XYZ file of C-alpha atoms in Angstrom:
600
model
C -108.382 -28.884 -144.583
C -106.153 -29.601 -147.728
C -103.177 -30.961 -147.286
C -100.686 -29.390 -148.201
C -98.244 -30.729 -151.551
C -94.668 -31.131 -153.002
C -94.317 -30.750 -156.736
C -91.780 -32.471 -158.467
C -90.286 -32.817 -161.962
C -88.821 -35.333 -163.087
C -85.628 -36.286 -165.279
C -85.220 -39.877 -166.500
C -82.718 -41.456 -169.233
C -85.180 -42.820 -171.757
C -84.139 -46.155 -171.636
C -84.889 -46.238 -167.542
C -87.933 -44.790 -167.854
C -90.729 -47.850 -168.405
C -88.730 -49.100 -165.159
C -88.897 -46.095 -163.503
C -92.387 -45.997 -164.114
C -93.524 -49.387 -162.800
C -91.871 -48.875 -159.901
C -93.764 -45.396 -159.412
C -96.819 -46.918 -159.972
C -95.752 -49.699 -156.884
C -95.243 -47.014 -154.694
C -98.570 -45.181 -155.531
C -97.918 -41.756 -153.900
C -98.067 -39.115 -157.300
C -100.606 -37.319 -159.210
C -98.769 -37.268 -162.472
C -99.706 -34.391 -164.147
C -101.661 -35.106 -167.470
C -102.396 -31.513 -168.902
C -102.411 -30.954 -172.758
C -102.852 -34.273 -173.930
C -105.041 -36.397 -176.513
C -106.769 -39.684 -175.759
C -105.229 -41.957 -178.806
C -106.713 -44.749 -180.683
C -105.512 -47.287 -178.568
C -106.375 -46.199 -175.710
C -109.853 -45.526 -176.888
C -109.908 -49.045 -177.532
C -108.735 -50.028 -173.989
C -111.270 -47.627 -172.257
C -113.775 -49.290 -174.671
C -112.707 -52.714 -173.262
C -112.790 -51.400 -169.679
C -116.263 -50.508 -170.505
C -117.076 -53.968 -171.989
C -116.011 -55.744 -168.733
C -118.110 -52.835 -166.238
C -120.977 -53.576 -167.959
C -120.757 -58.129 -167.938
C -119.757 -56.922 -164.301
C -122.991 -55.344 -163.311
C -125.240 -57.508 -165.169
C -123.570 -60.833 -163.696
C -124.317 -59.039 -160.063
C -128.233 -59.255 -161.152
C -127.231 -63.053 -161.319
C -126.983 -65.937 -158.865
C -123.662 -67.680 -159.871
C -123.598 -71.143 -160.369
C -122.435 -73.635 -157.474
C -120.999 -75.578 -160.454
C -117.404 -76.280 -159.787
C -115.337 -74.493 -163.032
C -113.420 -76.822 -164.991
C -113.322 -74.888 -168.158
C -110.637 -72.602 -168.588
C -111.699 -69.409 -169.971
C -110.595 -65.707 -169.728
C -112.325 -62.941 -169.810
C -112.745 -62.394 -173.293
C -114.159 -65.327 -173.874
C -116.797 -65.299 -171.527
C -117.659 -61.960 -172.583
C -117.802 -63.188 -176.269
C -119.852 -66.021 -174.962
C -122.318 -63.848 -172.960
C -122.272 -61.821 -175.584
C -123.528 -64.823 -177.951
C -125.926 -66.086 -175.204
C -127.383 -62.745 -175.123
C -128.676 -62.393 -178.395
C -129.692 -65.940 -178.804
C -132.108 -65.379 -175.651
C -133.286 -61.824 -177.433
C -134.092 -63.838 -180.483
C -135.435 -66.454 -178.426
C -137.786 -63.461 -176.932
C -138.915 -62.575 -180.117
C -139.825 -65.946 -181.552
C -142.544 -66.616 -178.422
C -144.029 -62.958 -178.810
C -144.571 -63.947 -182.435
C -145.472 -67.457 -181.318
C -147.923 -66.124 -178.500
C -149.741 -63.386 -181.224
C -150.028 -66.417 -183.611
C -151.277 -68.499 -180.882
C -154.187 -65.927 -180.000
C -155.388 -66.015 -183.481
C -155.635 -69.390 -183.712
C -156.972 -70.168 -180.279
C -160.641 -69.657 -180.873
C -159.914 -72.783 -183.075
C -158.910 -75.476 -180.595
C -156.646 -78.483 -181.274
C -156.692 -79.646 -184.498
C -155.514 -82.543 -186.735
C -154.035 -80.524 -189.881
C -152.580 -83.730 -191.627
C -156.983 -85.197 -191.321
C -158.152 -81.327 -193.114
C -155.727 -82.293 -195.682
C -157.288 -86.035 -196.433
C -160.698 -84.543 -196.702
C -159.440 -81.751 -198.605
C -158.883 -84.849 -201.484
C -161.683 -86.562 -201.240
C -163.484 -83.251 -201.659
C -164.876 -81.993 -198.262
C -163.885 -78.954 -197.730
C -163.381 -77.446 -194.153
C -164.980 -74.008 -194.512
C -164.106 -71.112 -191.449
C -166.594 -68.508 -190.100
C -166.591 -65.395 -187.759
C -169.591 -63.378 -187.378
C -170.670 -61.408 -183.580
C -172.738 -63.471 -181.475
C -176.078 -61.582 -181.641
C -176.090 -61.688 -185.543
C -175.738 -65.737 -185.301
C -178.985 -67.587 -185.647
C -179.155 -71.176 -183.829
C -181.560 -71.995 -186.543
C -178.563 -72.328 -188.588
C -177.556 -75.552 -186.747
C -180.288 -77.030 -188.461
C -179.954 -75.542 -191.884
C -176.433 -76.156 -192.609
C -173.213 -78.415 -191.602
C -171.606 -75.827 -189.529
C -170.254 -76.638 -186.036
C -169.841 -74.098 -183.213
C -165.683 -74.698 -181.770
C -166.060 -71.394 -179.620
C -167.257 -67.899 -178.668
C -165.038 -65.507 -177.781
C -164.905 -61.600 -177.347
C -168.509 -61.260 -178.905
C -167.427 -63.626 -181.726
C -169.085 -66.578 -182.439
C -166.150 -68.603 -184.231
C -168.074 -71.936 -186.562
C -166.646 -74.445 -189.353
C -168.752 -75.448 -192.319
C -168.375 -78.617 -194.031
C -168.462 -77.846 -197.956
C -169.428 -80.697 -199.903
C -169.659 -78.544 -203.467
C -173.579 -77.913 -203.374
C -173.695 -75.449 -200.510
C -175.180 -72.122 -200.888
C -173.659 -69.992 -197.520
C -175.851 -67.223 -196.823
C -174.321 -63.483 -197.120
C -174.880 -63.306 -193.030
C -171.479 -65.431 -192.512
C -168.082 -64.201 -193.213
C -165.593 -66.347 -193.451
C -162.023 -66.025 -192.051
C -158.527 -67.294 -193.198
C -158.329 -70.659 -192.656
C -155.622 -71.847 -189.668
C -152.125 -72.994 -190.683
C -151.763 -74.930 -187.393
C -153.498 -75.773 -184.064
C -153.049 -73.921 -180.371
C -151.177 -77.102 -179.401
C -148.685 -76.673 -181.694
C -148.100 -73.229 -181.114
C -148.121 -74.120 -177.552
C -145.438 -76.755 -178.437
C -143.583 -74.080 -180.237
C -143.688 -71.764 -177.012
C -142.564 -74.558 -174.407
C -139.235 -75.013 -176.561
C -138.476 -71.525 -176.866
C -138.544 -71.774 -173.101
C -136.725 -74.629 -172.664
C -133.552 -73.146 -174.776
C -134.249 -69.379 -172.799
C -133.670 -71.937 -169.433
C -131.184 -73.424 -170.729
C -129.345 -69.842 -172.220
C -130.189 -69.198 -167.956
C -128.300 -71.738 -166.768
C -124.924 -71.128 -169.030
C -125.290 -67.581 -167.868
C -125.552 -68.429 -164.333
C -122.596 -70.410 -164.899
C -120.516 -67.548 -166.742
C -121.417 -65.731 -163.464
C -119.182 -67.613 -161.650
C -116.235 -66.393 -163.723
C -117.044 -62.773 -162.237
C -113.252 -62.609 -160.693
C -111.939 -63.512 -163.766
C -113.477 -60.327 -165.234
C -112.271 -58.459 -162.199
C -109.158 -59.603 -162.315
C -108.678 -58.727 -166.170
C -110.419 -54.930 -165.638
C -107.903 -54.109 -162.715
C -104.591 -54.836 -165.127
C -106.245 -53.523 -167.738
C -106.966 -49.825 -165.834
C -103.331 -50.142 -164.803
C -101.800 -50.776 -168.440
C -104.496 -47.514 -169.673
C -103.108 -45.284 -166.174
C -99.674 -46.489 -167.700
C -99.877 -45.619 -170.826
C -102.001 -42.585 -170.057
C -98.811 -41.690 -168.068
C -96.021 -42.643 -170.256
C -97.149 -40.260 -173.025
C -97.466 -37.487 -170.536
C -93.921 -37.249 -170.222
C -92.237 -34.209 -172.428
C -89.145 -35.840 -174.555
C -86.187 -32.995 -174.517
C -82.611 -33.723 -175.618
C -83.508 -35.456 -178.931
C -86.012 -37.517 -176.917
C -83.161 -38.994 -174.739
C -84.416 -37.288 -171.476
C -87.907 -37.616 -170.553
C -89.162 -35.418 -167.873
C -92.379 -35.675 -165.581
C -94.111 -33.646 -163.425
C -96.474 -34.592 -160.725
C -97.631 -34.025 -157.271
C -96.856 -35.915 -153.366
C -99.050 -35.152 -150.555
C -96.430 -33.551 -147.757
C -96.795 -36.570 -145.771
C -95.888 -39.073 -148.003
C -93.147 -37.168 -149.234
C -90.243 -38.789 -147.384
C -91.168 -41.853 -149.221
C -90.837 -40.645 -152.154
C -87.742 -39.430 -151.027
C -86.427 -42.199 -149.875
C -87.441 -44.121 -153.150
C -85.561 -41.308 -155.627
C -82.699 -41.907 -153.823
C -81.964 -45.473 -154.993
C -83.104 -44.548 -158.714
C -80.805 -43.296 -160.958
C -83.682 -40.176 -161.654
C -82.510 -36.367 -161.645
C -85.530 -34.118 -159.841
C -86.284 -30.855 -158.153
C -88.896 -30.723 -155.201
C -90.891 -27.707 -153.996
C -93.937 -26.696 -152.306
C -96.492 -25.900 -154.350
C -97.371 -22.471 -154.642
C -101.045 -21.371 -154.306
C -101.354 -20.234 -158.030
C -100.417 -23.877 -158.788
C -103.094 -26.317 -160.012
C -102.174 -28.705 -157.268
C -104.668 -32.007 -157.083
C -106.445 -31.734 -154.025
C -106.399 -34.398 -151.008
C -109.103 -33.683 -148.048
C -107.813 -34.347 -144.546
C -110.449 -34.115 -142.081
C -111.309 -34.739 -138.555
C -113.866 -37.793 -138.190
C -116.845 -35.615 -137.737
C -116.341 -33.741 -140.854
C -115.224 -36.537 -142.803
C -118.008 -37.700 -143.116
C -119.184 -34.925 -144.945
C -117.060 -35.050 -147.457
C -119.375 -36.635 -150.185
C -121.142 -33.286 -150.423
C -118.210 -31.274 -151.097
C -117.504 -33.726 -153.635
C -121.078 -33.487 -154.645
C -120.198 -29.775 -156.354
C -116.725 -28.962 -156.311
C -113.415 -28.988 -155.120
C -111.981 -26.313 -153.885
C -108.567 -24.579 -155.915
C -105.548 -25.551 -153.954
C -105.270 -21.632 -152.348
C -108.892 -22.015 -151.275
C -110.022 -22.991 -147.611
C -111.474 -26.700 -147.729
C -115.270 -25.300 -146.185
C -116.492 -29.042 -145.610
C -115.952 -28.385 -141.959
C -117.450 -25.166 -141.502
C -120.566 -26.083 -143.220
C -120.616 -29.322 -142.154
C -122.107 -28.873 -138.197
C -124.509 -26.500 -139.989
C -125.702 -28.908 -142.650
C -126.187 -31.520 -139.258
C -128.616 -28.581 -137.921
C -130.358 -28.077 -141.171
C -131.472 -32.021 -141.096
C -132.663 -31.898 -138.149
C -134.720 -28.407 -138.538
C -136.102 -29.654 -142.094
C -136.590 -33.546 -140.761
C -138.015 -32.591 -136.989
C -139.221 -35.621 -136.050
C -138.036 -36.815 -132.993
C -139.581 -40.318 -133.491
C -138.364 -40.642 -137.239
C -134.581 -39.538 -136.110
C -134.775 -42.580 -133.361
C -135.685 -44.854 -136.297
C -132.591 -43.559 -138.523
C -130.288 -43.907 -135.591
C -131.275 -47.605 -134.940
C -131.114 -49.005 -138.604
C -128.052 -46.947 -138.946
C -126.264 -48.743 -135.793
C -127.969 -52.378 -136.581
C -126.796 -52.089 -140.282
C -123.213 -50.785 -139.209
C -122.620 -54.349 -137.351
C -122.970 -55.931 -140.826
C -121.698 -53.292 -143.484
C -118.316 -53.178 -145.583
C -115.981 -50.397 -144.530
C -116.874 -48.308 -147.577
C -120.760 -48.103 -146.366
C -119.926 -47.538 -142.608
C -118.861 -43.772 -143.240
C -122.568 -43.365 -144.561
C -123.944 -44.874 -141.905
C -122.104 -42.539 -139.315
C -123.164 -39.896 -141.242
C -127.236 -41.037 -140.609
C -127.013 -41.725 -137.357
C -125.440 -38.231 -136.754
C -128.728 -37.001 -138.649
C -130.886 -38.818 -136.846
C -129.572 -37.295 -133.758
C -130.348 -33.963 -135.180
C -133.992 -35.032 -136.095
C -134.398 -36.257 -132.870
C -132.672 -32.847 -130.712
C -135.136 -30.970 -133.176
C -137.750 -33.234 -132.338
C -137.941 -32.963 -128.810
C -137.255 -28.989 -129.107
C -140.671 -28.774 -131.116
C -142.065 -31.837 -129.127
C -142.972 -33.808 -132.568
C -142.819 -37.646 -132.277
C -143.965 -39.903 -135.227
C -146.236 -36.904 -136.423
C -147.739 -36.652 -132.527
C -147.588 -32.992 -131.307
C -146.895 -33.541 -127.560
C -147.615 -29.766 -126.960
C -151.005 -30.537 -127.138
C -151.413 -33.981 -126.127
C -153.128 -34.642 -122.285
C -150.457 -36.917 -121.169
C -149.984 -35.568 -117.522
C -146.276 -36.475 -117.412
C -145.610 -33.941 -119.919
C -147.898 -31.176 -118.641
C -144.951 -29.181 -116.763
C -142.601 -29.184 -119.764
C -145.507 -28.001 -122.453
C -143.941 -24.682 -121.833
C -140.123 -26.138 -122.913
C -141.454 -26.687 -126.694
C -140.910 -24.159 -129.532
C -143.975 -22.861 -131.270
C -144.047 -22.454 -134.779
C -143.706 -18.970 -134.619
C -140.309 -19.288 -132.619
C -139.210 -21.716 -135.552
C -140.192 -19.441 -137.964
C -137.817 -16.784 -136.627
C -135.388 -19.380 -135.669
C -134.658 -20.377 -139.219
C -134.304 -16.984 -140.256
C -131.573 -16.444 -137.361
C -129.745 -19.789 -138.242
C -129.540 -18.334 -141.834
C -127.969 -15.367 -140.917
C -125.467 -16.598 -138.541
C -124.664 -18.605 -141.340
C -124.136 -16.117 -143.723
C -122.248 -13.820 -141.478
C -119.996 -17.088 -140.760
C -119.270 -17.528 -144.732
C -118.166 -13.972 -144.793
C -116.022 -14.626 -141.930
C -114.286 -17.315 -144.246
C -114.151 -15.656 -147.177
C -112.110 -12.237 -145.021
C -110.205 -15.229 -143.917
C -109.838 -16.959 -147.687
C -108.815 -13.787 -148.838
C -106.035 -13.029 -145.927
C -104.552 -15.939 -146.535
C -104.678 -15.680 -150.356
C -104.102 -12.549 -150.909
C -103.106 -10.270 -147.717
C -105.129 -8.727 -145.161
C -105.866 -5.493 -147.463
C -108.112 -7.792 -149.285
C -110.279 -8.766 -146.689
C -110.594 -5.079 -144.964
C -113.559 -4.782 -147.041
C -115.259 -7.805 -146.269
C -114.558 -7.582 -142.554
C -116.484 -4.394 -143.151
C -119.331 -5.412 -143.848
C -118.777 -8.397 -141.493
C -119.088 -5.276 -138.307
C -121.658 -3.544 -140.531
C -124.161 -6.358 -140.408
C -123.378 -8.153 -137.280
C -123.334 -4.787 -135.233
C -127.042 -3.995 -136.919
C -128.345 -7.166 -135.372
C -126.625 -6.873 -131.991
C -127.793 -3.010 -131.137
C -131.168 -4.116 -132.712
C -131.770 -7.047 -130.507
C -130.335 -4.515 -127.265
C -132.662 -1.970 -128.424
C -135.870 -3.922 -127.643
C -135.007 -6.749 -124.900
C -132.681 -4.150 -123.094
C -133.882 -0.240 -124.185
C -132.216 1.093 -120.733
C -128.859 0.942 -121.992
C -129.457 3.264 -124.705
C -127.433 0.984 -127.193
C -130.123 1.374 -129.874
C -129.587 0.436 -133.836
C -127.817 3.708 -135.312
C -127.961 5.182 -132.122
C -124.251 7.376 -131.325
C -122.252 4.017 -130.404
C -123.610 2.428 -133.620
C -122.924 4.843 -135.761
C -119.343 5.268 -134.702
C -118.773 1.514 -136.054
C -121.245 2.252 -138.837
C -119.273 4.564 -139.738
C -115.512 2.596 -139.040
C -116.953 -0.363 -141.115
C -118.502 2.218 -143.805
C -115.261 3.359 -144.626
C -113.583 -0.044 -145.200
C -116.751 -0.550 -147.250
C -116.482 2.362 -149.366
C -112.814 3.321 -149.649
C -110.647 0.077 -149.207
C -112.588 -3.006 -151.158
C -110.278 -2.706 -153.835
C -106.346 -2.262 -152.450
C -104.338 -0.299 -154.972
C -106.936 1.234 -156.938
C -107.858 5.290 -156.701
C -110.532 6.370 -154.047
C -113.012 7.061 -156.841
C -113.046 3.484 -158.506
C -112.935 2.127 -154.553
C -115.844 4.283 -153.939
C -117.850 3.339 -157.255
C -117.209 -0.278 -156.463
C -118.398 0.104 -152.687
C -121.391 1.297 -154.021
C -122.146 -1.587 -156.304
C -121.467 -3.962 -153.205
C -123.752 -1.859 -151.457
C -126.471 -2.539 -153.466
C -125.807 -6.088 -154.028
C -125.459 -6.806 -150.375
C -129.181 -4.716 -149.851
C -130.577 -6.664 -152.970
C -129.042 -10.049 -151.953
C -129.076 -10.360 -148.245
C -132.491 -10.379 -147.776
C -133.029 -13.010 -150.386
C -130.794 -15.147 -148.810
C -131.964 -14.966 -145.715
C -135.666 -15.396 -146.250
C -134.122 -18.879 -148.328
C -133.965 -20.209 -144.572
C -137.355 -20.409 -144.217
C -137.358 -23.611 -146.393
C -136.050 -25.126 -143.165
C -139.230 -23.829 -141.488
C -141.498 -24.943 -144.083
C -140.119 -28.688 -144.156
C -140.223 -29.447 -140.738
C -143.881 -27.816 -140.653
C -145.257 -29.650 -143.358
C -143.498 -33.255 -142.391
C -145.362 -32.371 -138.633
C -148.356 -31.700 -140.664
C -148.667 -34.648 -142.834
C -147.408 -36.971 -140.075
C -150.530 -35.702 -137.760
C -152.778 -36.289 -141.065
C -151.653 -40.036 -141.355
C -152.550 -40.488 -137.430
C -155.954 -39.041 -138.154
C -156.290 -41.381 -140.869
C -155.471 -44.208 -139.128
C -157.337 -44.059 -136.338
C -160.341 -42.265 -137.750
C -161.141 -44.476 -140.923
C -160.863 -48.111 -139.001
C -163.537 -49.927 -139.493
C -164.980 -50.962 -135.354
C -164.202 -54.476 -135.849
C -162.029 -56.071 -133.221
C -159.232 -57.455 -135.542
C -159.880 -55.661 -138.469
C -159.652 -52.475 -136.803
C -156.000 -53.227 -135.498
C -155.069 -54.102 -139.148
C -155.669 -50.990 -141.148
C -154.468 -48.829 -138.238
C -150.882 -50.617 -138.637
C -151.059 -50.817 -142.754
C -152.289 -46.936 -142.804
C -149.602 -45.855 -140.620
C -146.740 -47.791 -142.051
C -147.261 -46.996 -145.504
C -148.425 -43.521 -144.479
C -145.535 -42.586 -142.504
C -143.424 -45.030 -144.735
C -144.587 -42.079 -147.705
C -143.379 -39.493 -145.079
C -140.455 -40.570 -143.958
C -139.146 -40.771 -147.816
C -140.355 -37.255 -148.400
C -139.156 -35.331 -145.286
C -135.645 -37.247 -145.225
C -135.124 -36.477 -149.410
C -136.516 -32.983 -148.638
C -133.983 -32.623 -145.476
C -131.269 -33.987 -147.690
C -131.739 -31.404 -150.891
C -132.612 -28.166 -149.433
C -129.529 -28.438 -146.930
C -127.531 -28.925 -149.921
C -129.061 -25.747 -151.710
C -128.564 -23.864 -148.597
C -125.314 -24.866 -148.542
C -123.890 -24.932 -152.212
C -125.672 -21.298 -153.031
C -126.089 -19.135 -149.892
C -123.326 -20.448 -147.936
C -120.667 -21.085 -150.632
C -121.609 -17.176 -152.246
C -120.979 -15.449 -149.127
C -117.707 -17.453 -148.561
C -116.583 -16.480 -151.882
C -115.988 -20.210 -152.779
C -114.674 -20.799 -156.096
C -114.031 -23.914 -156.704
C -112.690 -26.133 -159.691
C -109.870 -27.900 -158.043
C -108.941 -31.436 -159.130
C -109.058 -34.189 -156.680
C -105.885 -35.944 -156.105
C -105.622 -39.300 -157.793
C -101.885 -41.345 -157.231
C -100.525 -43.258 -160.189
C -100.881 -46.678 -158.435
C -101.375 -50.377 -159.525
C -105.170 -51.128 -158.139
C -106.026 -53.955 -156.647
């Protein structure tokens, strides 16, 4: 549900009104209102420095802080600055050894190498002469004919110095290469102390690490100076900018504390509730079981603040959706354990998550035991003798084929319910006649056609007498009352349109549902498929055999797991967000509700 709110205005002396303000922002209760305004300069600049510190944040969590005690007093800036520094020094750092390590490839063919003794001979006239040629073109004959000496052969290269005395003649067979500048070792050299300053740039970061709450610490005031600030020029200035006034929103239960803090303020204000054309933030207040759901409304939208909050009507049908799409009664044990082992150790924030799972994997496994799947194993046609007398107990595919298509249209019918109920409470009950219409329209179509086969003795057949008298009741709110106010002949025009949207649109909506067939069919499938594998491809060795069974069926149903559980998580939401929220006439675009509070 939303809970319901209190909007205030507010009228404070100018020269009160930083004071009036910090206090507000102690007692973290409003949603100051923040239409119509312009993000300045400055605050561009703060957000910019917000962003600074988020961003040393999550890189120092990639880090391992140092266990060095800190003695140096620095604040945030200046460790920023200094990662900041340390940063590109190690990118430089980077650069010089992928230079280094390309120089060092050309020059590797060529050993170690005294350049200071090529120099000497170089004056006394003995020159050092360099050769490449492939390796079949070189002739070992050549050994003997010349002064050359092989250093190496590499990639298809033989790579050979000639000593050139003046009086050579080199044969046009040899082509000679630049001559090196320096040896491997010295490139090697150069490499090793580019990665002795990159371990020591490591070790100052791990140390800057260690500062992390400093950062913190200097993000949280600055978010409150920006929400301060952000707030302070929200105000409107009236009486020659003597009187600033304020408008914001309390949730209705922390209202008397507001109260209670006005009244010791020298502040002039007017309360009331808010109205449902107001743009009143919205605040969620659930029961624990649809809590939990709550980060998939937030996923699309908010409702407005005259809308029904539908996280709990959709939420017990989002539960069966998992477990139809996931099916696997096995895989749904699994969730449930990690879910409950992990909850012992979690923080508070990741618990809610974890509730969520485990009520998922409850699903899986109900839908699991209804289909008789376990870890991919079809028990309706295993030979295990303890299940011989409940074979009969397990849905067929057929059965879940229809099933989903049922599911999908009690859902629908149940959105329309809401939205006749949305629009009652919104509007009046004229608006929802219409809708409540077609509500009885459809529902009594399914009921006498569901009587007409299982029970054809009654006579209560689909648009039999009987069904036509309510055919023709819900026709008429249909037709002639879906817009109040409005002549019979636009009512009528309209009620056609619906008509044909409903024909055109129903059926596509409902055959959506078999995506929830589909899923848990295919997951079955491919879980089966990995068994086969695993047990069919072992090799019939005694230790060996045991070995690829377990690694084919972990990473198989490791792959299968991922896929059915992201596949049970999306199409739920689809379902949900298009289907469901359509025929509930969900409109969304509210604006959660965010207090002007200091953060912690």
């Amino acid at each position: 549900m939303i809970v319901p709110m209190i909007k205030y205005s507010f009228l404070v002396y100018h020269r009160d009104f930083n004071s009036f303000l910090s206090k507000l922002q102690e007692l973290g209760v409003v949603d100051i209102s923040k239409e119509n305004r312009t993000v300045d300069e400055e605050e561009k600049a703060i957000i910019n420095q917000i962003n600074r510190y988020s961003n040393a944040l999550r890189f120092f969590e990639t880090r391992t802080p140092s266990e060095e005690k800190i003695t140096l007093s620095m604040d945030a800036d200046d460790v920023i600055s200094r990662l900041d520094i340390l940063q590109k020094e190690r990118e430089q750092f980077d650069n010089s050894i992928k230079k280094s390590q390309k120089e060092l490839a050309e020059v590797k063919p060529w050993g170690n190498f005294d350049q200071s003794l090529i120099h000497k001979l170089s004056d006394k006239g003995i020159k050092i002469r360099y050769f490449a040629i492939p390796e079949k073109s070189f002739n070992d004959e050549w050994l003997q004919e010349y002064p050359i000496e092989i250093i190496s052969t590499e990639s298809g290269l033989v790579f050979f110095v000639l000593i050139d005395s003046g009086d050579i003649q080199i044969p046009a067979d040899f082509q000679e290469v630049r001559q090196p500048q320096f040896s491997c070792k010295f490139k090697e050299d150069e490499i090793n102390r580019y990665l002795g300053k990159i371990d020591e740039i490591e070790k100052e970061i791990d140390f800057l690490a260690s500062y992390n709450q400093v950062i913190k610490k200097s993000q949280t005031e600055l978010i409150n100076s920006l929400e301060f600030k952000v707030v302070s020029s929200s105000a409107d200035k009236q009486a020659g900018e003597s009187v600033m006034v304020l408008q914001g929103w309390v949730p209705e239960p922390q209202n008397q504390d507001l109260v209670n803090f006005l009244e010791q303020e020298s502040v002039i204000y007017i309360s009331e509730k808010a109205l449902p054309q107001d743009n009143a933030p919205i605040l969620l207040k659930n029961n624990r079981f649809a809590k939990l759901f709550e980060p998939i409304t937030r996923l699309f939208s908010f409702p407005m603040y005259a809308e029904l909050d539908l996280t709990p009507f959709f939420a017990p049908f989002y539960m069966l959706f998992f477990g139809f799409c996931f099916g696997d009664a096995g895989y749904g044990i699994l969730f449930v354990v990690v879910a409950t082992i992990y909850k012992f150790k979690a923080s508070q924030t990741v618990k809610p998550i974890l509730s969520l799972v485990q009520f998922l994997g409850i699903a899986a496994v109900i839908f699991g035991a209804l289909t008789g799947t376990v870890f991919g194993y079809d028990l309706a046609e295993t030979q295990i003798p303890a299940l011989v007398q409940y074979k009969s107990f397990f849905l067929d595919k057929n059965t879940m084929f229809y099933s989903s298509m049922a599911i999908g249209f009690v859902q629908i019918i149940f959105g329309m319910c809401v939205k006749a109920a949305n629009q009652w409470i919104q509007f009046g009950w004229k608006y929802s006649v219409s809708t409540i219409g077609w509500v009885i329209f459809l529902l009594s179509s399914a009921i006498f056609a569901v009587l007409g086969k299982v029970r054809p003795e009654l006579g209560l057949t689909a648009f039999g007498p009987i069904h036509l008298v309510i055919v023709g009741i819900a026709g008429l709110a249909i037709m002639f009352y879906n817009s109040p106010g409005k002549n019979p002949f636009m009512n009528f025009g309209t009620g056609i349109w619906d008509s044909y949207n409903m024909a055109t649109g129903l059926l596509g909506d409902v055959l959506s549902y078999i995506r929830l067939f589909a899923l848990g069919l295919s997951g079955g499938i491919l879980g089966g498929v990995f068994n086969s594998l695993a047990f069919g491809m072992a090799p019939d060795l005694p230790v060996a055999k045991q070995i690829v069974i377990v690694l084919i069926l972990l990473i198989g149903h490791g792959i299968n797991i991922f896929m059915s559980a992201l596949g049970s998580l999306v199409h739920p939401v689809r379902l949900t967000f298009v289907e469901f929220y359509k025929n509930a006439g969900f409109v969304g675009g509210g604006k959660e509700y965010e207090p002007f509070q200091r953060k912690q």
